[in-house]
PDB file of C-alpha atoms in Angstrom:
ATOM      1  CA  MET A   1      -0.090  -0.219  -0.060  1.00  0.00           C
ATOM      2  CA  SER A   2       1.656   3.339  -0.931  1.00  0.00           C
ATOM      3  CA  PRO A   3       1.643   6.352   1.496  1.00  0.00           C
ATOM      4  CA  ARG A   4      -1.191   8.278  -0.366  1.00  0.00           C
ATOM      5  CA  THR A   5      -3.282   5.110  -0.687  1.00  0.00           C
ATOM      6  CA  ASP A   6      -3.043   4.732   3.032  1.00  0.00           C
ATOM      7  CA  VAL A   7      -3.625   8.477   3.628  1.00  0.00           C
ATOM      8  CA  LEU A   8      -6.907   8.259   1.793  1.00  0.00           C
ATOM      9  CA  MET A   9      -8.272   5.403   3.123  1.00  0.00           C
ATOM     10  CA  HIS A  10      -7.906   6.941   6.678  1.00  0.00           C
ATOM     11  CA  ALA A  11      -9.086  10.324   5.494  1.00  0.00           C
ATOM     12  CA  TYR A  12     -12.129   9.862   7.825  1.00  0.00           C
ATOM     13  CA  SER A  13     -11.119   7.708  10.495  1.00  0.00           C
ATOM     14  CA  HIS A  14     -12.518   8.215  14.040  1.00  0.00           C
ATOM     15  CA  LYS A  15     -10.359   7.566  17.141  1.00  0.00           C
ATOM     16  CA  CYS A  16     -13.799   5.845  18.520  1.00  0.00           C
ATOM     17  CA  MET A  17     -14.772   4.106  15.360  1.00  0.00           C
ATOM     18  CA  HIS A  18     -12.693   2.051  13.079  1.00  0.00           C
ATOM     19  CA  ILE A  19     -14.475   3.412   9.814  1.00  0.00           C
ATOM     20  CA  TYR A  20     -12.986   4.604   6.676  1.00  0.00           C
ATOM     21  CA  ILE A  21     -14.994   6.242   4.082  1.00  0.00           C
ATOM     22  CA  TYR A  22     -13.805   7.039   0.686  1.00  0.00           C
ATOM     23  CA  PRO A  23     -12.815  10.531   0.562  1.00  0.00           C
ATOM     24  CA  PHE A  24     -14.271  11.478  -2.632  1.00  0.00           C
ATOM     25  CA  ARG A  25     -17.829  10.643  -1.369  1.00  0.00           C
ATOM     26  CA  PRO A  26     -20.042  13.253   0.060  1.00  0.00           C
ATOM     27  CA  TYR A  27     -20.018  13.090   4.072  1.00  0.00           C
ATOM     28  CA  PRO A  28     -22.716  10.941   5.217  1.00  0.00           C
ATOM     29  CA  LYS A  29     -25.886  12.882   6.918  1.00  0.00           C
ATOM     30  CA  TYR A  30     -26.306  10.226   9.438  1.00  0.00           C
ATOM     31  CA  ILE A  31     -23.988   7.585  11.121  1.00  0.00           C
ATOM     32  CA  LEU A  32     -25.742   4.452  12.494  1.00  0.00           C
ATOM     33  CA  TYR A  33     -23.415   1.947  14.124  1.00  0.00           C
ATOM     34  CA  ASN A  34     -23.740  -1.013  16.873  1.00  0.00           C
ATOM     35  CA  TYR A  35     -21.893  -1.773  19.789  1.00  0.00           C
ATOM     36  CA  ILE A  36     -21.862  -5.243  21.617  1.00  0.00           C
ATOM     37  CA  THR A  37     -21.676  -5.951  25.426  1.00  0.00           C
ATOM     38  CA  LYS A  38     -21.278  -9.453  26.841  1.00  0.00           C
ATOM     39  CA  ASN A  39     -23.298 -10.704  29.669  1.00  0.00           C
ATOM     40  CA  LYS A  40     -22.427 -14.027  31.294  1.00  0.00           C
ATOM     41  CA  LYS A  41     -24.076 -16.221  28.860  1.00  0.00           C
ATOM     42  CA  SER A  42     -24.716 -13.902  25.956  1.00  0.00           C
ATOM     43  CA  TYR A  43     -23.915 -10.991  23.827  1.00  0.00           C
ATOM     44  CA  VAL A  44     -26.340  -7.999  23.557  1.00  0.00           C
ATOM     45  CA  MET A  45     -26.122  -5.499  20.759  1.00  0.00           C
ATOM     46  CA  PHE A  46     -27.314  -1.811  20.969  1.00  0.00           C
ATOM     47  CA  ASP A  47     -27.946   0.684  18.388  1.00  0.00           C
ATOM     48  CA  CYS A  48     -25.546   3.864  18.668  1.00  0.00           C
ATOM     49  CA  LEU A  49     -26.593   6.965  16.796  1.00  0.00           C
ATOM     50  CA  ASN A  50     -24.332   9.721  16.331  1.00  0.00           C
ATOM     51  CA  MET A  51     -26.236  12.456  15.167  1.00  0.00           C
ATOM     52  CA  ASN A  52     -28.002  15.840  16.442  1.00  0.00           C
ATOM     53  CA  ASP A  53     -31.431  14.402  18.408  1.00  0.00           C
ATOM     54  CA  SER A  54     -33.448  17.201  17.046  1.00  0.00           C
ATOM     55  CA  ASP A  55     -32.434  16.209  13.274  1.00  0.00           C
ATOM     56  CA  LEU A  56     -33.425  12.674  14.398  1.00  0.00           C
ATOM     57  CA  GLY A  57     -37.003  13.718  15.384  1.00  0.00           C
ATOM     58  CA  LYS A  58     -37.911  15.040  12.280  1.00  0.00           C
ATOM     59  CA  ILE A  59     -37.093  11.954  10.353  1.00  0.00           C
ATOM     60  CA  THR A  60     -40.189  10.241   8.836  1.00  0.00           C
ATOM     61  CA  ASN A  61     -39.719   6.657   9.895  1.00  0.00           C
ATOM     62  CA  VAL A  62     -41.476   3.980  12.101  1.00  0.00           C
ATOM     63  CA  CYS A  63     -39.058   4.306  14.789  1.00  0.00           C
ATOM     64  CA  ILE A  64     -39.922   7.859  15.430  1.00  0.00           C
ATOM     65  CA  TYR A  65     -43.421   8.421  17.308  1.00  0.00           C
ATOM     66  CA  ILE A  66     -45.246  11.619  17.509  1.00  0.00           C
ATOM     67  CA  ASN A  67     -48.029  11.874  19.866  1.00  0.00           C
ATOM     68  CA  GLY A  68     -49.936  15.111  20.312  1.00  0.00           C
ATOM     69  CA  TYR A  69     -48.315  18.565  20.630  1.00  0.00           C
ATOM     70  CA  GLU A  70     -46.788  20.497  23.317  1.00  0.00           C
ATOM     71  CA  LYS A  71     -48.538  23.185  25.373  1.00  0.00           C
ATOM     72  CA  ILE A  72     -45.379  24.947  25.926  1.00  0.00           C
ATOM     73  CA  PRO A  73     -44.111  26.315  23.752  1.00  0.00           C
ATOM     74  CA  PRO A  74     -47.792  26.801  22.349  1.00  0.00           C
ATOM     75  CA  PRO A  75     -48.828  26.520  18.679  1.00  0.00           C
ATOM     76  CA  LYS A  76     -48.234  29.697  16.823  1.00  0.00           C
ATOM     77  CA  TYR A  77     -48.962  31.281  13.110  1.00  0.00           C
ATOM     78  CA  ASP A  78     -45.734  32.030  11.208  1.00  0.00           C
ATOM     79  CA  ILE A  79     -47.082  35.192   8.982  1.00  0.00           C
ATOM     80  CA  GLY A  80     -43.979  35.294   7.029  1.00  0.00           C
ATOM     81  CA  LYS A  81     -44.512  31.687   5.523  1.00  0.00           C
ATOM     82  CA  ASP A  82     -48.161  31.601   6.077  1.00  0.00           C
ATOM     83  CA  LYS A  83     -47.760  28.394   7.872  1.00  0.00           C
ATOM     84  CA  LEU A  84     -49.484  26.912  11.268  1.00  0.00           C
ATOM     85  CA  ILE A  85     -46.515  25.885  13.672  1.00  0.00           C
ATOM     86  CA  VAL A  86     -46.742  23.249  16.428  1.00  0.00           C
ATOM     87  CA  PHE A  87     -44.001  21.995  18.848  1.00  0.00           C
ATOM     88  CA  THR A  88     -43.775  18.178  19.854  1.00  0.00           C
ATOM     89  CA  LYS A  89     -41.256  16.172  21.606  1.00  0.00           C
ATOM     90  CA  PRO A  90     -40.825  12.928  19.380  1.00  0.00           C
ATOM     91  CA  LEU A  91     -40.172   9.485  21.180  1.00  0.00           C
ATOM     92  CA  TYR A  92     -37.384   7.212  19.609  1.00  0.00           C
ATOM     93  CA  LEU A  93     -38.916   3.660  19.732  1.00  0.00           C
ATOM     94  CA  PRO A  94     -36.016   1.454  20.183  1.00  0.00           C
ATOM     95  CA  SER A  95     -34.793   2.781  22.987  1.00  0.00           C
ATOM     96  CA  SER A  96     -38.033   4.549  24.413  1.00  0.00           C
ATOM     97  CA  GLN A  97     -36.174   7.622  24.419  1.00  0.00           C
ATOM     98  CA  TYR A  98     -37.738  11.021  24.450  1.00  0.00           C
ATOM     99  CA  LEU A  99     -36.171  13.692  21.803  1.00  0.00           C
ATOM    100  CA  SER A 100     -35.617  17.235  22.003  1.00  0.00           C
ATOM    101  CA  VAL A 101     -38.902  19.672  21.109  1.00  0.00           C
ATOM    102  CA  ILE A 102     -38.777  20.427  17.700  1.00  0.00           C
ATOM    103  CA  SER A 103     -41.297  22.302  15.504  1.00  0.00           C
ATOM    104  CA  LEU A 104     -43.449  21.297  12.675  1.00  0.00           C
ATOM    105  CA  GLU A 105     -45.353  22.777  10.035  1.00  0.00           C
ATOM    106  CA  LEU A 106     -48.877  21.556  10.123  1.00  0.00           C
ATOM    107  CA  ASN A 107     -50.472  20.755   6.587  1.00  0.00           C
ATOM    108  CA  GLU A 108     -54.297  20.153   5.853  1.00  0.00           C
ATOM    109  CA  ASN A 109     -53.703  16.285   6.131  1.00  0.00           C
ATOM    110  CA  ASP A 110     -53.177  16.696  10.005  1.00  0.00           C
ATOM    111  CA  LEU A 111     -55.933  15.670  12.115  1.00  0.00           C
ATOM    112  CA  PHE A 112     -56.096  19.072  14.263  1.00  0.00           C
ATOM    113  CA  PHE A 113     -55.140  21.308  10.990  1.00  0.00           C
ATOM    114  CA  TYR A 114     -58.554  23.204  11.007  1.00  0.00           C
ATOM    115  CA  ASN A 115     -59.087  23.210  14.629  1.00  0.00           C
ATOM    116  CA  TYR A 116     -55.794  25.348  14.763  1.00  0.00           C
ATOM    117  CA  LEU A 117     -56.422  27.378  11.446  1.00  0.00           C
ATOM    118  CA  ALA A 118     -59.631  28.249  12.970  1.00  0.00           C
ATOM    119  CA  LEU A 119     -58.160  29.386  16.403  1.00  0.00           C
ATOM    120  CA  PHE A 120     -55.373  31.676  14.866  1.00  0.00           C
ATOM    121  CA  ILE A 121     -58.376  33.117  12.558  1.00  0.00           C
ATOM    122  CA  LEU A 122     -60.387  33.792  15.633  1.00  0.00           C
ATOM    123  CA  ASP A 123     -57.583  35.301  17.809  1.00  0.00           C
ATOM    124  CA  GLY A 124     -56.377  37.666  15.481  1.00  0.00           C
ATOM    125  CA  SER A 125     -52.924  35.851  14.501  1.00  0.00           C
ATOM    126  CA  ILE A 126     -53.884  35.620  11.008  1.00  0.00           C
ATOM    127  CA  PHE A 127     -56.264  38.613  10.699  1.00  0.00           C
ATOM    128  CA  PRO A 128     -55.612  41.230  13.268  1.00  0.00           C
ATOM    129  CA  LYS A 129     -59.307  42.779  12.897  1.00  0.00           C
ATOM    130  CA  MET A 130     -60.740  39.689  14.820  1.00  0.00           C
ATOM    131  CA  SER A 131     -58.970  40.428  17.557  1.00  0.00           C
ATOM    132  CA  LYS A 132     -61.526  43.297  18.624  1.00  0.00           C
ATOM    133  CA  PHE A 133     -64.292  40.688  19.094  1.00  0.00           C
ATOM    134  CA  GLN A 134     -62.464  38.629  21.582  1.00  0.00           C
ATOM    135  CA  ASN A 135     -64.816  39.753  24.221  1.00  0.00           C
ATOM    136  CA  PHE A 136     -67.503  38.418  22.358  1.00  0.00           C
ATOM    137  CA  TYR A 137     -66.333  34.744  22.259  1.00  0.00           C
ATOM    138  CA  SER A 138     -68.417  32.123  24.263  1.00  0.00           C
ATOM    139  CA  HIS A 139     -65.524  29.752  24.055  1.00  0.00           C
ATOM    140  CA  SER A 140     -62.013  29.013  24.916  1.00  0.00           C
ATOM    141  CA  ALA A 141     -59.300  28.064  22.784  1.00  0.00           C
ATOM    142  CA  ASN A 142     -59.400  24.604  24.100  1.00  0.00           C
ATOM    143  CA  ASP A 143     -62.807  24.389  22.782  1.00  0.00           C
ATOM    144  CA  ILE A 144     -61.470  25.241  19.112  1.00  0.00           C
ATOM    145  CA  ILE A 145     -58.877  22.405  19.277  1.00  0.00           C
ATOM    146  CA  LYS A 146     -61.119  19.829  20.606  1.00  0.00           C
ATOM    147  CA  CYS A 147     -64.074  20.917  18.295  1.00  0.00           C
ATOM    148  CA  LYS A 148     -64.632  17.456  15.963  1.00  0.00           C
ATOM    149  CA  HIS A 149     -65.887  19.766  13.117  1.00  0.00           C
ATOM    150  CA  GLN A 150     -64.660  23.200  11.690  1.00  0.00           C
ATOM    151  CA  ASN A 151     -66.194  25.300   8.977  1.00  0.00           C
ATOM    152  CA  VAL A 152     -63.014  26.747   7.885  1.00  0.00           C
ATOM    153  CA  GLN A 153     -62.167  22.987   6.161  1.00  0.00           C
ATOM    154  CA  ARG A 154     -60.820  23.250   2.440  1.00  0.00           C
ATOM    155  CA  SER A 155     -59.516  26.957   3.313  1.00  0.00           C
ATOM    156  CA  TYR A 156     -55.968  26.374   3.529  1.00  0.00           C
ATOM    157  CA  GLN A 157     -53.911  29.597   4.038  1.00  0.00           C
ATOM    158  CA  GLN A 158     -54.669  33.310   4.455  1.00  0.00           C
ATOM    159  CA  SER A 159     -54.306  33.887   0.783  1.00  0.00           C
ATOM    160  CA  THR A 160     -57.101  31.331   0.040  1.00  0.00           C
ATOM    161  CA  LEU A 161     -59.376  33.060   2.622  1.00  0.00           C
ATOM    162  CA  ILE A 162     -58.562  36.360   1.354  1.00  0.00           C
ATOM    163  CA  ARG A 163     -59.288  35.337  -2.413  1.00  0.00           C
ATOM    164  CA  LYS A 164     -62.902  33.593  -1.156  1.00  0.00           C
ATOM    165  CA  TRP A 165     -63.728  36.789   0.741  1.00  0.00           C
ATOM    166  CA  LYS A 166     -62.968  38.552  -2.819  1.00  0.00           C
ATOM    167  CA  GLU A 167     -65.439  36.283  -4.515  1.00  0.00           C
ATOM    168  CA  ASP A 168     -67.739  36.237  -1.655  1.00  0.00           C
ATOM    169  CA  VAL A 169     -68.093  38.667   1.211  1.00  0.00           C
ATOM    170  CA  ASP A 170     -70.301  36.925   3.519  1.00  0.00           C
ATOM    171  CA  PHE A 171     -68.122  33.839   3.320  1.00  0.00           C
ATOM    172  CA  LEU A 172     -67.736  32.542   6.977  1.00  0.00           C
ATOM    173  CA  LYS A 173     -69.664  35.260   8.329  1.00  0.00           C
ATOM    174  CA  GLN A 174     -72.858  33.198   9.592  1.00  0.00           C
ATOM    175  CA  GLU A 175     -70.432  30.859  11.280  1.00  0.00           C
ATOM    176  CA  PHE A 176     -68.725  33.924  12.923  1.00  0.00           C
ATOM    177  CA  ILE A 177     -72.063  35.341  14.132  1.00  0.00           C
ATOM    178  CA  SER A 178     -73.058  32.058  15.773  1.00  0.00           C
ATOM    179  CA  LEU A 179     -70.049  32.263  17.937  1.00  0.00           C
ATOM    180  CA  ILE A 180     -70.761  35.811  19.556  1.00  0.00           C
ATOM    181  CA  GLU A 181     -74.487  35.967  19.118  1.00  0.00           C
ATOM    182  CA  GLU A 182     -75.113  35.171  22.974  1.00  0.00           C
ATOM    183  CA  LYS A 183     -73.125  38.221  24.076  1.00  0.00           C
ATOM    184  CA  MET A 184     -74.121  40.777  21.370  1.00  0.00           C
ATOM    185  CA  ASN A 185     -76.812  43.165  21.493  1.00  0.00           C
ATOM    186  CA  LYS A 186     -78.564  45.625  19.155  1.00  0.00           C
ATOM    187  CA  LYS A 187     -76.306  48.479  19.986  1.00  0.00           C
ATOM    188  CA  ASN A 188     -73.119  46.468  18.357  1.00  0.00           C
ATOM    189  CA  GLU A 189     -74.806  44.648  15.986  1.00  0.00           C
ATOM    190  CA  HIS A 190     -73.686  46.974  13.294  1.00  0.00           C
ATOM    191  CA  LEU A 191     -69.931  46.463  14.099  1.00  0.00           C
ATOM    192  CA  ILE A 192     -70.149  43.111  12.264  1.00  0.00           C
ATOM    193  CA  SER A 193     -71.725  44.564   9.160  1.00  0.00           C
ATOM    194  CA  ASN A 194     -69.136  47.418   9.024  1.00  0.00           C
ATOM    195  CA  PHE A 195     -66.262  44.978   9.971  1.00  0.00           C
ATOM    196  CA  TRP A 196     -66.601  42.019   7.753  1.00  0.00           C
ATOM    197  CA  PRO A 197     -64.673  40.451   5.926  1.00  0.00           C
ATOM    198  CA  PRO A 198     -61.665  41.307   8.210  1.00  0.00           C
ATOM    199  CA  VAL A 199     -59.138  42.280   5.918  1.00  0.00           C
ATOM    200  CA  ASP A 200     -57.330  45.407   5.674  1.00  0.00           C
TER     201      ASP A 200
END
């Protein structure tokens, strides 16, 4: 073996692992290896993952289990991306280990997507004008998240809702009135007519 060949073979050698990677190939994104321990009568193999656990949590794999979203930090609406953001703590099943909290973008296929969309519409995150009516709401944020049916289904983003209101100014108006009619009176009924749709 020539000196140059020996250098190339050991280019990515690590003192803790006898592993050699051809130097002209790209770096691997993840390194998965095993170590074996000996008990009195048997050998046991363990998985070792050399990677950031926040990266691991974002992998779509049967080994990564996500069950619900964190209350702290709470979900939020990213106005720059027009996306709904939630936080979760994935479980790495092979070792029953919880990973670091990660952020995820919800899409319309998520079970709670429309619940969170309704929540962020009503609290003024998506349309700031809606925040003027929070005192009239007869529900809590938790009520919206747990609701089994949302009338904003198939309205995926802020831009979609704005386009619908250009086509029909009364879109979702009656649904909104049903949320606040118990606390409304004749003196402030005109507010809705002057206010709807809630776009600037």
